[in-house]
Amino acid sequence: MAQHNHNPARICSNCDGHSSVSITLGGRDHAGHLRTVTAHCPACQGTGTRPTRTRETSRV
């Protein structure tokens, strides 16, 4: 029986697939937990993949 092969997801070249990271702010809160903020890749908006290219029409 034939196997279905799906194209692999296109990984964002700006973040290499690591689209969201947590950055520590350098301190702890009153309960002892690290304070962090989440930053998303601006190129892929936090998805980790890039959209497939659409065919562009050339204008002469």
mmCIF file of C-alpha atoms in Angstrom:
data_model
loop_
_atom_site.group_PDB
_atom_site.id
_atom_site.type_symbol
_atom_site.label_atom_id
_atom_site.label_comp_id
_atom_site.label_asym_id
_atom_site.label_seq_id
_atom_site.Cartn_x
_atom_site.Cartn_y
_atom_site.Cartn_z
ATOM 1 C CA MET A 1 0.000 0.000 0.000
ATOM 2 C CA ALA A 2 1.296 3.456 -0.824
ATOM 3 C CA GLN A 3 2.529 5.660 2.003
ATOM 4 C CA HIS A 4 1.494 9.282 2.157
ATOM 5 C CA ASN A 5 4.477 11.567 2.452
ATOM 6 C CA HIS A 6 3.760 15.015 3.743
ATOM 7 C CA ASN A 7 6.101 17.907 3.181
ATOM 8 C CA PRO A 8 7.992 18.826 6.331
ATOM 9 C CA ALA A 9 7.068 22.099 7.971
ATOM 10 C CA ARG A 10 9.136 25.048 6.834
ATOM 11 C CA ILE A 11 11.134 26.208 9.835
ATOM 12 C CA CYS A 12 11.480 29.943 10.317
ATOM 13 C CA SER A 13 14.996 30.998 9.337
ATOM 14 C CA ASN A 14 15.075 33.811 11.896
ATOM 15 C CA CYS A 15 14.402 31.736 15.000
ATOM 16 C CA ASP A 16 15.229 28.192 13.751
ATOM 17 C CA GLY A 17 11.913 26.918 15.070
ATOM 18 C CA HIS A 18 12.384 28.274 18.613
ATOM 19 C CA SER A 19 9.660 30.860 18.218
ATOM 20 C CA SER A 20 9.009 31.741 21.863
ATOM 21 C CA VAL A 21 11.501 32.208 24.651
ATOM 22 C CA SER A 22 11.228 33.135 28.304
ATOM 23 C CA ILE A 23 13.591 35.837 29.498
ATOM 24 C CA THR A 24 14.303 36.308 33.184
ATOM 25 C CA LEU A 25 14.085 39.817 34.554
ATOM 26 C CA GLY A 26 16.858 39.169 37.049
ATOM 27 C CA GLY A 27 14.903 38.928 40.262
ATOM 28 C CA ARG A 28 12.456 36.848 42.219
ATOM 29 C CA ASP A 29 9.013 37.699 43.500
ATOM 30 C CA HIS A 30 7.904 37.454 47.137
ATOM 31 C CA ALA A 31 7.139 33.723 46.723
ATOM 32 C CA GLY A 32 10.641 32.984 45.377
ATOM 33 C CA HIS A 33 9.659 32.450 41.740
ATOM 34 C CA LEU A 34 11.740 33.851 38.895
ATOM 35 C CA ARG A 35 10.083 36.764 37.123
ATOM 36 C CA THR A 36 10.018 36.107 33.356
ATOM 37 C CA VAL A 37 8.592 37.647 30.211
ATOM 38 C CA THR A 38 7.799 35.763 27.013
ATOM 39 C CA ALA A 39 9.217 37.035 23.723
ATOM 40 C CA HIS A 40 7.961 35.848 20.345
ATOM 41 C CA CYS A 41 9.823 35.842 17.025
ATOM 42 C CA PRO A 42 8.728 38.915 15.038
ATOM 43 C CA ALA A 43 9.145 37.165 11.692
ATOM 44 C CA CYS A 44 6.822 34.194 12.327
ATOM 45 C CA GLN A 45 4.694 35.710 15.145
ATOM 46 C CA GLY A 46 5.504 32.824 17.477
ATOM 47 C CA THR A 47 4.549 29.904 15.232
ATOM 48 C CA GLY A 48 8.068 28.639 14.451
ATOM 49 C CA THR A 49 7.248 28.054 10.806
ATOM 50 C CA ARG A 50 7.235 30.306 7.806
ATOM 51 C CA PRO A 51 4.415 30.424 5.294
ATOM 52 C CA THR A 52 4.913 28.816 1.915
ATOM 53 C CA ARG A 53 5.739 31.205 -0.846
ATOM 54 C CA THR A 54 3.012 32.144 -3.208
ATOM 55 C CA ARG A 55 3.746 32.542 -6.845
ATOM 56 C CA GLU A 56 4.235 36.153 -7.717
ATOM 57 C CA THR A 57 3.196 37.504 -11.072
ATOM 58 C CA SER A 58 5.748 39.686 -12.760
ATOM 59 C CA ARG A 59 4.613 42.955 -14.205
ATOM 60 C CA VAL A 60 6.332 44.251 -17.280
#
